[in-house]
Amino acid sequence: MTTTQQYATAHGISARRARALAESGAVPAHRSGRVWVIDSTDRPARTAAPRPMGAPMRRQLIEALRNQSLVGLTGPDRLRVARHLRQLRDSDNPADLLRAWFRGEVPSGWSPGELIVRQAQEGLDDRVSALVNKSRRKFTSSSGRLARVVSDERAIQGLSVAELARRAEVSVDVISALERARPGVRVGETRRILRALDVTPLALPPVTVGHGS
């Protein structure tokens, strides 16, 4: 048995990638408290090359890359785009994924999402990795914005309500209340949830009930 960090070092991949392999079942692993333990030191089986995306999905992904959010997406589209964003974050080289998905097509615009794809097509792999994995600083000054950030990040990271609650050491009711913009969630609880999602809030909405530590 080995930790995700030890597995990552042994195989020359990132710790984030090792954790993703454990969570997805690509390598035999189990949870030990709040961390993943990998049961085998073998490399995971090579997966099939990613397929190119259709035009509608490419447009949705470009928009989602603009600020790492799922605004305007619902149902299966939301789940698919969340999965693609998660794959980009977990990849050792997200530029490779973008090149496979876009197959040489260079976006014509200059939005942040289009620039990321353009840089992947130009071979600026390090720049793409930095942009995809940049610190997630979010404006959460209203309860509605805060709800969207938590809901979007939870979906992108592939976490259930219960999993996020365990990470943040809060109840599932607190997560549900926050994602529905209901009053009563304490400051300390909000900060623990955002910290569990690796989100840095640029502001928090006024608190109506209580002041958690």
mmCIF file of C-alpha atoms in Angstrom, residues 58-198:
data_model
loop_
_atom_site.group_PDB
_atom_site.id
_atom_site.type_symbol
_atom_site.label_atom_id
_atom_site.label_comp_id
_atom_site.label_asym_id
_atom_site.label_seq_id
_atom_site.Cartn_x
_atom_site.Cartn_y
_atom_site.Cartn_z
ATOM 1 C CA ARG A 58 -16.713 22.543 -27.760
ATOM 2 C CA ARG A 59 -18.693 25.770 -27.397
ATOM 3 C CA GLN A 60 -19.921 24.772 -23.941
ATOM 4 C CA LEU A 61 -16.434 23.834 -22.782
ATOM 5 C CA ILE A 62 -14.947 27.097 -24.041
ATOM 6 C CA GLU A 63 -17.573 29.040 -22.106
ATOM 7 C CA ALA A 64 -16.962 26.943 -18.978
ATOM 8 C CA LEU A 65 -13.208 27.539 -19.249
ATOM 9 C CA ARG A 66 -13.830 31.278 -19.154
ATOM 10 C CA ASN A 67 -14.145 31.251 -15.368
ATOM 11 C CA GLN A 68 -14.206 27.549 -14.447
ATOM 12 C CA SER A 69 -17.967 27.541 -13.926
ATOM 13 C CA LEU A 70 -21.067 25.760 -15.187
ATOM 14 C CA VAL A 71 -23.305 28.815 -15.489
ATOM 15 C CA GLY A 72 -26.200 28.258 -17.884
ATOM 16 C CA LEU A 73 -25.760 24.486 -18.042
ATOM 17 C CA THR A 74 -28.314 21.967 -16.811
ATOM 18 C CA GLY A 75 -28.932 18.234 -16.897
ATOM 19 C CA PRO A 76 -26.625 15.995 -18.956
ATOM 20 C CA ASP A 77 -24.784 18.958 -20.494
ATOM 21 C CA ARG A 78 -23.810 20.201 -17.041
ATOM 22 C CA LEU A 79 -22.558 16.749 -16.035
ATOM 23 C CA ARG A 80 -20.547 16.306 -19.232
ATOM 24 C CA VAL A 81 -18.880 19.715 -19.062
ATOM 25 C CA ALA A 82 -18.120 19.206 -15.360
ATOM 26 C CA ARG A 83 -16.466 15.893 -16.217
ATOM 27 C CA HIS A 84 -14.368 17.493 -18.959
ATOM 28 C CA LEU A 85 -13.198 20.274 -16.635
ATOM 29 C CA ARG A 86 -12.291 17.650 -14.045
ATOM 30 C CA GLN A 87 -10.329 15.685 -16.644
ATOM 31 C CA LEU A 88 -8.399 18.814 -17.586
ATOM 32 C CA ARG A 89 -7.543 19.567 -13.965
ATOM 33 C CA ASP A 90 -6.504 15.974 -13.279
ATOM 34 C CA SER A 91 -4.427 15.584 -16.427
ATOM 35 C CA ASP A 92 -0.635 15.783 -16.326
ATOM 36 C CA ASN A 93 -0.853 17.705 -19.609
ATOM 37 C CA PRO A 94 -4.280 19.283 -20.221
ATOM 38 C CA ALA A 95 -3.065 20.736 -23.524
ATOM 39 C CA ASP A 96 -2.909 17.200 -24.941
ATOM 40 C CA LEU A 97 -6.563 16.669 -24.044
ATOM 41 C CA LEU A 98 -7.614 19.954 -25.623
ATOM 42 C CA ARG A 99 -5.744 19.136 -28.823
ATOM 43 C CA ALA A 100 -7.460 15.745 -28.971
ATOM 44 C CA TRP A 101 -10.888 17.226 -28.291
ATOM 45 C CA PHE A 102 -10.552 20.109 -30.764
ATOM 46 C CA ARG A 103 -8.481 18.241 -33.398
ATOM 47 C CA GLY A 104 -6.686 21.229 -34.868
ATOM 48 C CA GLU A 105 -9.649 23.589 -34.801
ATOM 49 C CA VAL A 106 -8.543 27.019 -33.595
ATOM 50 C CA PRO A 107 -11.274 29.210 -32.065
ATOM 51 C CA SER A 108 -11.817 32.488 -33.859
ATOM 52 C CA GLY A 109 -12.524 34.601 -30.781
ATOM 53 C CA TRP A 110 -10.401 35.913 -27.938
ATOM 54 C CA SER A 111 -12.363 35.015 -24.824
ATOM 55 C CA PRO A 112 -10.375 33.435 -21.948
ATOM 56 C CA GLY A 113 -11.640 29.963 -22.868
ATOM 57 C CA GLU A 114 -10.776 30.428 -26.537
ATOM 58 C CA LEU A 115 -7.307 31.660 -25.600
ATOM 59 C CA ILE A 116 -6.651 28.509 -23.561
ATOM 60 C CA VAL A 117 -7.611 26.306 -26.512
ATOM 61 C CA ARG A 118 -5.580 28.474 -28.895
ATOM 62 C CA GLN A 119 -2.494 28.162 -26.676
ATOM 63 C CA ALA A 120 -2.930 24.384 -26.578
ATOM 64 C CA GLN A 121 -3.009 24.303 -30.383
ATOM 65 C CA GLU A 122 0.144 26.443 -30.456
ATOM 66 C CA GLY A 123 1.995 24.015 -28.189
ATOM 67 C CA LEU A 124 2.149 26.287 -25.144
ATOM 68 C CA ASP A 125 1.565 23.350 -22.816
ATOM 69 C CA ASP A 126 3.018 24.861 -19.647
ATOM 70 C CA ARG A 127 0.902 27.970 -20.073
ATOM 71 C CA VAL A 128 -2.240 25.879 -20.548
ATOM 72 C CA SER A 129 -1.469 23.843 -17.417
ATOM 73 C CA ALA A 130 -0.987 27.028 -15.413
ATOM 74 C CA LEU A 131 -4.296 28.480 -16.612
ATOM 75 C CA VAL A 132 -6.300 25.301 -16.056
ATOM 76 C CA ASN A 133 -4.897 24.822 -12.558
ATOM 77 C CA LYS A 134 -4.665 28.448 -11.470
ATOM 78 C CA SER A 135 -5.815 29.392 -7.987
ATOM 79 C CA ARG A 136 -9.596 29.481 -7.853
ATOM 80 C CA ARG A 137 -10.393 32.941 -6.508
ATOM 81 C CA LYS A 138 -14.128 33.558 -6.655
ATOM 82 C CA PHE A 139 -16.460 36.471 -6.049
ATOM 83 C CA THR A 140 -18.933 35.165 -3.474
ATOM 84 C CA SER A 141 -20.333 38.445 -2.186
ATOM 85 C CA SER A 142 -23.984 37.391 -2.487
ATOM 86 C CA SER A 143 -25.738 34.240 -1.342
ATOM 87 C CA GLY A 144 -26.664 33.466 -4.952
ATOM 88 C CA ARG A 145 -23.071 33.703 -6.177
ATOM 89 C CA LEU A 146 -21.840 31.657 -3.246
ATOM 90 C CA ALA A 147 -24.427 28.965 -3.980
ATOM 91 C CA ARG A 148 -23.345 28.769 -7.637
ATOM 92 C CA VAL A 149 -19.651 28.571 -6.767
ATOM 93 C CA VAL A 150 -20.148 25.732 -4.280
ATOM 94 C CA SER A 151 -22.533 23.816 -6.540
ATOM 95 C CA ASP A 152 -20.325 24.236 -9.621
ATOM 96 C CA GLU A 153 -17.081 23.312 -7.877
ATOM 97 C CA ARG A 154 -18.648 20.288 -6.231
ATOM 98 C CA ALA A 155 -19.861 19.076 -9.644
ATOM 99 C CA ILE A 156 -16.526 19.766 -11.341
ATOM 100 C CA GLN A 157 -14.636 17.897 -8.633
ATOM 101 C CA GLY A 158 -17.071 14.985 -8.838
ATOM 102 C CA LEU A 159 -18.084 15.143 -5.186
ATOM 103 C CA SER A 160 -21.401 14.107 -3.723
ATOM 104 C CA VAL A 161 -23.013 16.260 -1.046
ATOM 105 C CA ALA A 162 -22.003 13.671 1.547
ATOM 106 C CA GLU A 163 -18.376 13.598 0.351
ATOM 107 C CA LEU A 164 -18.059 17.374 0.497
ATOM 108 C CA ALA A 165 -19.689 17.412 3.931
ATOM 109 C CA ARG A 166 -17.088 14.921 5.189
ATOM 110 C CA ARG A 167 -14.225 16.929 3.743
ATOM 111 C CA ALA A 168 -15.494 20.178 5.243
ATOM 112 C CA GLU A 169 -16.580 18.558 8.517
ATOM 113 C CA VAL A 170 -20.103 19.948 8.293
ATOM 114 C CA SER A 171 -23.497 18.306 7.949
ATOM 115 C CA VAL A 172 -25.100 17.510 4.601
ATOM 116 C CA ASP A 173 -27.887 19.912 5.571
ATOM 117 C CA VAL A 174 -25.367 22.755 5.669
ATOM 118 C CA ILE A 175 -24.133 21.927 2.154
ATOM 119 C CA SER A 176 -27.702 21.730 0.865
ATOM 120 C CA ALA A 177 -28.620 25.036 2.495
ATOM 121 C CA LEU A 178 -25.573 26.774 1.044
ATOM 122 C CA GLU A 179 -26.219 25.483 -2.481
ATOM 123 C CA ARG A 180 -29.829 26.664 -2.251
ATOM 124 C CA ALA A 181 -28.819 30.109 -0.962
ATOM 125 C CA ARG A 182 -30.771 29.609 2.244
ATOM 126 C CA PRO A 183 -29.930 31.761 5.275
ATOM 127 C CA GLY A 184 -28.414 30.386 8.442
ATOM 128 C CA VAL A 185 -25.066 28.944 7.336
ATOM 129 C CA ARG A 186 -22.351 30.208 9.635
ATOM 130 C CA VAL A 187 -19.200 31.973 8.521
ATOM 131 C CA GLY A 188 -16.960 29.217 9.854
ATOM 132 C CA GLU A 189 -18.962 26.554 8.043
ATOM 133 C CA THR A 190 -18.840 28.525 4.805
ATOM 134 C CA ARG A 191 -15.083 28.959 5.044
ATOM 135 C CA ARG A 192 -14.534 25.247 5.731
ATOM 136 C CA ILE A 193 -16.633 24.314 2.704
ATOM 137 C CA LEU A 194 -14.757 26.698 0.412
ATOM 138 C CA ARG A 195 -11.428 25.509 1.804
ATOM 139 C CA ALA A 196 -12.429 21.888 1.145
ATOM 140 C CA LEU A 197 -13.114 22.894 -2.470
ATOM 141 C CA ASP A 198 -9.810 24.802 -2.716
#
